[in-house]
Short mmCIF file of C-alpha atoms and ligand atoms in Angstrom, two decimals:
data_model
loop_
_atom_site.label_atom_id
_atom_site.label_comp_id
_atom_site.label_asym_id
_atom_site.label_seq_id
_atom_site.Cartn_x
_atom_site.Cartn_y
_atom_site.Cartn_z
CA MET Q 1 65.99 320.10 89.13
CA ALA Q 2 63.92 319.75 92.52
CA ASP Q 3 64.12 323.31 94.15
CA PHE Q 4 64.77 322.20 98.13
CA SER Q 5 64.74 326.01 99.26
CA VAL Q 6 60.84 326.24 98.85
CA GLN Q 7 60.19 323.05 101.04
CA SER Q 8 59.74 322.86 104.75
CA SER Q 9 62.58 321.13 106.20
CA GLU Q 10 59.98 319.85 108.82
CA LYS Q 11 58.01 317.34 106.57
CA ALA Q 12 58.72 314.04 106.37
CA ILE Q 13 61.17 311.52 104.67
CA GLY Q 14 59.01 309.12 102.80
CA VAL Q 15 60.29 305.58 102.26
CA PHE Q 16 58.71 302.94 100.27
CA ASP Q 17 59.35 299.26 99.57
CA SER Q 18 57.94 295.88 98.03
CA GLY Q 19 57.46 294.76 101.79
CA LEU Q 20 59.48 294.72 104.98
CA GLY Q 21 63.16 294.98 103.22
CA GLY Q 22 62.89 298.85 103.12
CA LEU Q 23 62.80 298.61 107.19
CA THR Q 24 66.33 298.20 107.20
CA CYS Q 25 66.59 301.43 105.30
CA VAL Q 26 64.26 302.96 108.04
CA SER Q 27 66.27 301.67 110.93
CA GLU Q 28 69.24 303.43 109.70
CA LEU Q 29 67.56 306.84 109.07
CA MET Q 30 66.21 306.47 112.33
CA LYS Q 31 69.70 306.19 113.84
CA LEU Q 32 71.31 308.58 111.75
CA MET Q 33 68.33 311.26 111.89
CA PRO Q 34 66.36 310.66 115.22
CA SER Q 35 64.29 313.51 114.93
CA GLU Q 36 62.92 313.23 111.76
CA ASN Q 37 59.37 312.16 110.77
CA ILE Q 38 59.06 309.04 108.36
CA ILE Q 39 56.20 307.78 106.43
CA TYR Q 40 56.93 304.07 105.65
CA PHE Q 41 55.10 302.29 102.87
CA GLY Q 42 55.54 298.32 102.43
CA ASP Q 43 53.59 296.93 99.67
CA THR Q 44 53.02 293.53 101.20
CA ALA Q 45 50.44 292.32 99.52
CA ARG Q 46 52.26 292.31 96.30
CA VAL Q 47 55.53 291.67 97.87
CA PRO Q 48 57.84 290.12 95.81
CA TYR Q 49 58.44 292.30 92.88
CA GLY Q 50 62.02 291.05 92.21
CA THR Q 51 60.43 288.24 90.26
CA ARG Q 52 58.16 290.39 87.92
CA SER Q 53 58.88 292.02 84.50
CA LYS Q 54 60.16 295.73 84.43
CA GLU Q 55 56.79 296.99 83.43
CA THR Q 56 54.92 295.42 86.29
CA ILE Q 57 57.66 296.78 88.75
CA LEU Q 58 57.27 300.18 87.39
CA GLU Q 59 53.84 300.19 87.40
CA TYR Q 60 53.90 299.26 91.10
CA ALA Q 61 56.60 302.17 91.97
CA ARG Q 62 54.81 304.87 90.03
CA GLN Q 63 51.50 303.87 92.37
CA ASP Q 64 53.80 303.73 95.69
CA VAL Q 65 55.46 307.11 94.85
CA ASN Q 66 52.12 308.55 94.27
CA PHE Q 67 50.75 307.31 97.38
CA ILE Q 68 53.96 308.44 99.23
CA LYS Q 69 53.92 311.64 97.82
CA SER Q 70 49.99 312.37 98.90
CA PHE Q 71 51.47 312.88 102.71
CA ASP Q 72 53.75 315.85 101.12
CA VAL Q 73 56.93 314.81 101.99
CA LYS Q 74 60.54 316.37 101.32
CA MET Q 75 62.19 313.40 100.38
CA ILE Q 76 61.56 309.95 98.69
CA ILE Q 77 64.06 306.85 99.24
CA ALA Q 78 62.73 303.95 97.29
CA ALA Q 79 64.40 301.29 99.76
CA CYS Q 80 63.90 298.73 97.28
CA GLY Q 81 66.87 297.00 95.37
CA THR Q 82 64.25 295.81 92.66
CA VAL Q 83 62.63 299.36 92.09
CA SER Q 84 65.74 301.45 92.13
CA SER Q 85 67.49 299.17 89.42
CA VAL Q 86 64.65 299.07 87.34
CA VAL Q 87 63.56 303.10 87.51
CA GLY Q 88 67.70 303.44 86.93
CA LYS Q 89 68.49 307.21 86.16
CA GLN Q 90 64.88 308.41 85.90
CA LYS Q 91 65.65 311.85 87.71
CA ASP Q 92 62.10 312.75 87.61
CA PHE Q 93 60.42 309.59 88.77
CA ALA Q 94 59.10 311.47 91.50
CA GLY Q 95 58.16 314.70 89.80
CA ASP Q 96 59.65 317.37 91.91
CA VAL Q 97 60.33 315.90 95.11
CA PRO Q 98 63.72 314.92 95.30
CA PHE Q 99 64.10 311.04 94.97
CA THR Q 100 66.91 308.50 95.88
CA GLY Q 101 67.10 304.68 95.03
CA VAL Q 102 69.26 302.64 96.73
CA VAL Q 103 72.13 301.65 93.64
CA ILE Q 104 73.71 305.01 93.64
CA PRO Q 105 74.33 305.04 97.52
CA ALA Q 106 75.62 301.43 97.51
CA VAL Q 107 77.66 301.92 94.53
CA GLN Q 108 79.54 304.87 95.78
CA ALA Q 109 80.02 303.50 98.92
CA ALA Q 110 81.25 300.46 97.08
CA CYS Q 111 83.69 302.14 94.87
CA ALA Q 112 85.03 303.91 97.64
CA ALA Q 113 85.73 300.66 99.78
CA THR Q 114 87.32 298.41 97.00
CA ARG Q 115 90.97 298.20 96.93
CA ASN Q 116 91.18 295.79 94.02
CA GLY Q 117 88.26 296.72 92.00
CA ARG Q 118 86.35 293.64 92.07
CA ILE Q 119 83.10 294.16 93.19
CA GLY Q 120 80.53 291.55 93.88
CA VAL Q 121 76.85 292.38 93.27
CA ILE Q 122 73.73 290.00 94.94
CA GLY Q 123 69.93 291.49 94.28
CA THR Q 124 66.58 290.04 93.14
CA ALA Q 125 66.26 288.53 89.46
CA ALA Q 126 64.84 291.70 88.04
CA THR Q 127 67.74 293.75 89.87
CA ILE Q 128 70.51 291.45 88.04
CA ARG Q 129 69.00 291.64 84.92
CA SER Q 130 68.73 295.23 84.56
CA GLY Q 131 72.54 295.53 84.90
CA ALA Q 132 71.77 298.84 86.80
CA TYR Q 133 74.41 298.00 89.56
CA GLY Q 134 77.47 297.15 87.16
CA LYS Q 135 76.36 300.50 85.06
CA ALA Q 136 76.88 302.46 88.09
CA ILE Q 137 80.09 301.12 88.80
CA ARG Q 138 81.50 301.49 85.68
CA ASN Q 139 80.37 304.98 85.71
CA ILE Q 140 82.57 305.90 88.79
CA ARG Q 141 85.54 303.44 87.81
CA GLN Q 142 85.74 301.91 84.33
CA ASP Q 143 88.14 299.26 85.26
CA ALA Q 144 85.86 298.05 87.92
CA VAL Q 145 85.35 294.11 87.43
CA VAL Q 146 81.51 293.42 88.51
CA ILE Q 147 80.37 290.22 89.21
CA GLY Q 148 76.58 289.62 89.82
CA ASN Q 149 74.60 287.04 90.85
CA ALA Q 150 70.39 286.68 91.59
CA CYS Q 151 69.87 285.14 94.70
CA THR Q 152 66.39 284.22 94.14
CA MET Q 153 65.52 281.82 97.28
CA PHE Q 154 66.82 284.73 99.85
CA VAL Q 155 63.71 286.67 99.33
CA PRO Q 156 61.59 283.82 100.59
CA MET Q 157 64.25 282.61 103.16
CA VAL Q 158 64.22 285.90 104.81
CA GLU Q 159 60.51 285.99 104.51
CA ASN Q 160 60.25 282.81 106.09
CA GLY Q 161 62.42 283.61 109.13
CA ILE Q 162 65.16 280.92 107.67
CA THR Q 163 68.57 282.99 108.47
CA ASP Q 164 70.50 281.43 111.21
CA LYS Q 165 74.02 280.75 109.87
CA ASN Q 166 74.30 277.64 111.05
CA ASP Q 167 70.85 276.32 109.23
CA ILE Q 168 71.78 273.98 106.56
CA VAL Q 169 69.41 275.43 103.95
CA VAL Q 170 71.31 278.99 104.62
CA LYS Q 171 74.50 277.43 104.29
CA GLU Q 172 73.43 275.67 101.07
CA MET Q 173 72.16 278.35 99.66
CA ILE Q 174 74.62 280.78 100.43
CA LYS Q 175 77.35 278.71 99.13
CA ARG Q 176 75.44 277.98 96.01
CA TYR Q 177 74.75 281.77 94.98
CA LEU Q 178 78.23 282.98 96.56
CA GLU Q 179 80.54 280.57 95.40
CA PRO Q 180 80.93 282.16 92.14
CA ILE Q 181 81.35 285.68 93.45
CA ARG Q 182 83.74 284.55 96.38
CA ARG Q 183 86.04 282.47 93.62
CA GLU Q 184 86.34 285.59 91.46
CA ASN Q 185 88.64 287.36 94.69
CA VAL Q 186 85.74 290.39 95.39
CA ASP Q 187 86.72 292.49 98.09
CA VAL Q 188 83.51 294.50 98.39
CA LEU Q 189 80.04 292.83 98.25
CA ILE Q 190 76.98 294.86 97.58
CA LEU Q 191 73.71 293.44 99.10
CA GLY Q 192 71.92 295.10 96.71
CA CYS Q 193 68.50 294.12 97.95
CA THR Q 194 66.86 295.43 101.26
CA HIS Q 195 65.89 292.10 102.55
CA TYR Q 196 69.77 290.58 102.42
CA PRO Q 197 71.04 292.39 105.72
CA ILE Q 198 69.04 289.91 107.64
CA LEU Q 199 71.54 287.13 106.35
CA HIS Q 200 74.32 289.32 106.95
CA GLU Q 201 75.93 287.19 109.30
CA ALA Q 202 75.76 284.25 107.27
CA ILE Q 203 76.88 286.07 104.24
CA ALA Q 204 79.93 287.62 106.06
CA GLU Q 205 81.24 284.07 107.34
CA TYR Q 206 81.00 282.89 104.18
CA MET Q 207 82.68 285.68 102.06
CA GLY Q 208 85.81 285.80 104.61
CA GLU Q 209 86.81 289.12 106.77
CA ASP Q 210 88.49 290.58 104.05
CA VAL Q 211 85.21 291.00 101.67
CA ARG Q 212 83.31 294.54 102.92
CA LEU Q 213 79.83 293.96 102.91
CA ILE Q 214 77.64 296.98 101.47
CA SER Q 215 74.24 297.41 102.81
CA SER Q 216 72.30 299.34 100.12
CA GLY Q 217 69.67 300.30 102.46
CA ALA Q 218 71.93 301.80 104.83
CA GLU Q 219 73.70 303.44 102.22
CA ALA Q 220 70.57 305.25 101.31
CA ALA Q 221 69.88 306.22 104.25
CA LYS Q 222 73.48 307.91 104.73
CA PHE Q 223 73.25 309.68 101.42
CA THR Q 224 69.80 310.91 102.28
CA MET Q 225 71.29 312.83 105.37
CA ASN Q 226 74.17 313.90 103.23
CA MET Q 227 71.90 315.26 100.73
CA LEU Q 228 69.07 317.07 103.43
CA ALA Q 229 72.21 318.53 104.90
CA GLY Q 230 73.86 319.85 102.06
CA LYS Q 231 70.67 321.54 101.00
CA ASN Q 232 69.80 322.60 104.61
CA MET Q 233 66.47 320.63 104.69
CA LEU Q 234 67.50 318.39 108.23
CA SER Q 235 65.03 318.77 110.59
CA GLU Q 236 65.37 320.99 113.63
CA ARG Q 237 63.15 319.28 115.90
CA THR Q 238 64.48 318.86 119.31
CA GLU Q 239 62.18 316.02 119.97
CA SER Q 240 62.10 312.13 118.71
CA GLY Q 241 60.55 312.11 115.08
CA LYS Q 242 57.26 310.24 114.54
CA VAL Q 243 57.52 307.08 112.29
CA SER Q 244 54.20 306.00 110.68
CA TYR Q 245 54.38 302.76 108.68
CA TYR Q 246 51.31 301.92 105.84
CA THR Q 247 51.10 298.12 104.59
CA SER Q 248 48.75 297.17 102.08
CA ASP Q 249 48.27 293.24 103.76
CA SER Q 250 47.65 292.76 107.24
CA LYS Q 251 48.73 295.03 109.96
CA GLU Q 252 49.10 292.46 112.32
CA LEU Q 253 51.18 290.38 110.10
CA PHE Q 254 53.41 293.63 109.30
CA GLU Q 255 53.82 293.76 113.07
CA ALA Q 256 54.58 290.69 113.72
CA ASN Q 257 57.45 290.26 111.17
CA ALA Q 258 58.92 293.80 111.17
CA HIS Q 259 61.05 293.18 114.10
CA ALA Q 260 63.56 291.13 112.39
CA PHE Q 261 64.16 294.04 109.91
CA ILE Q 262 63.92 296.86 112.20
CA GLY Q 263 66.02 295.23 115.03
CA SER Q 264 63.55 296.67 117.81
CA ARG Q 265 60.09 297.13 118.56
CA LEU Q 266 57.91 299.28 116.07
CA MET Q 267 57.81 302.44 117.49
CA GLY Q 268 55.06 303.72 115.32
CA GLU Q 269 51.66 303.42 114.19
CA VAL Q 270 50.65 301.00 111.66
CA THR Q 271 47.92 301.66 109.13
CA GLN Q 272 46.63 299.05 106.65
CA ILE Q 273 45.52 300.46 103.32
CA SER Q 274 43.97 298.38 100.27
CA ILE Q 275 45.81 298.20 96.84
CA ASP Q 276 42.63 300.34 95.46
CA ASP Q 277 44.04 303.35 97.77
CA ILE Q 278 47.05 303.02 96.49
CA ILE Q 279 46.20 302.48 92.31
CA GLN Q 280 43.72 305.93 92.83
CA LYS Q 281 46.27 307.81 94.24
N1 DGL O 1 62.81 294.72 98.32
C1 DGL O 1 62.94 293.92 97.19
C2 DGL O 1 64.84 294.60 96.98
O1 DGL O 1 65.31 295.10 97.73
C3 DGL O 1 63.12 292.39 97.53
C4 DGL O 1 61.72 291.46 97.56
C5 DGL O 1 61.18 291.86 96.17
O2 DGL O 1 61.33 290.87 95.52
O3 DGL O 1 60.20 292.41 96.21
O4 DGL O 1 65.29 294.01 95.70
#
């Protein structure tokens, strides 16, 4: 078990994702805790993880964690539904640095929000194959009915800017993936992939106003704040925190595409690193 007391509250929070999706978590962290320093790593050279095997995802995730740890952070968030699902409950995944994925935070929010105990989960193929969300839900609520579906086209759609709720492709894909969940009368739907909040409007319209959408990245940010607050580890800085971004592919592409995920201009330096740097950490 990590000992927070010996760690400096002024260290940064480390966040990583296979690409840009984790920025939906960073955006929430910045809103909730504007004075925290944040280090973000997006493995844009190797995205997507969600179509890969468990072994490959674990190997990439270990390398990502080691890279983030090289900044001596106070906490690490795997802001990636795929990594979080595959890592599961490995408590020592980040060694002695406190760690959270997005599964437990999203599941806690979903279980608190559901009235009828029928919860939908959408994510990448690897996430749904892992069954991680379903297991975590049943740990909290044994009688819950969980309906999951892998939405394999959502990540490429988001990456290519195909997100408008009136776009014919968006409408068609949403119907294809969400119809089996909607007909099961769920009252909560977990967006189990950090790319999916970009499709929030389209998904919300299709599911209807009685279905509450849970963003896994945003819930991980809230969870982190509560965890740090509980351990007296929130920064006492009075000025705004600094956000530093690292990407394993083009810095220019990262800057150009980040806007959709973070909802504003990137207020921080972007540094391009090579995969070799990550592997050697
Ligand atoms: N970031 C991933 C997730 O949240 C989606 C992109 C990928 O497949 O790597 O599951």
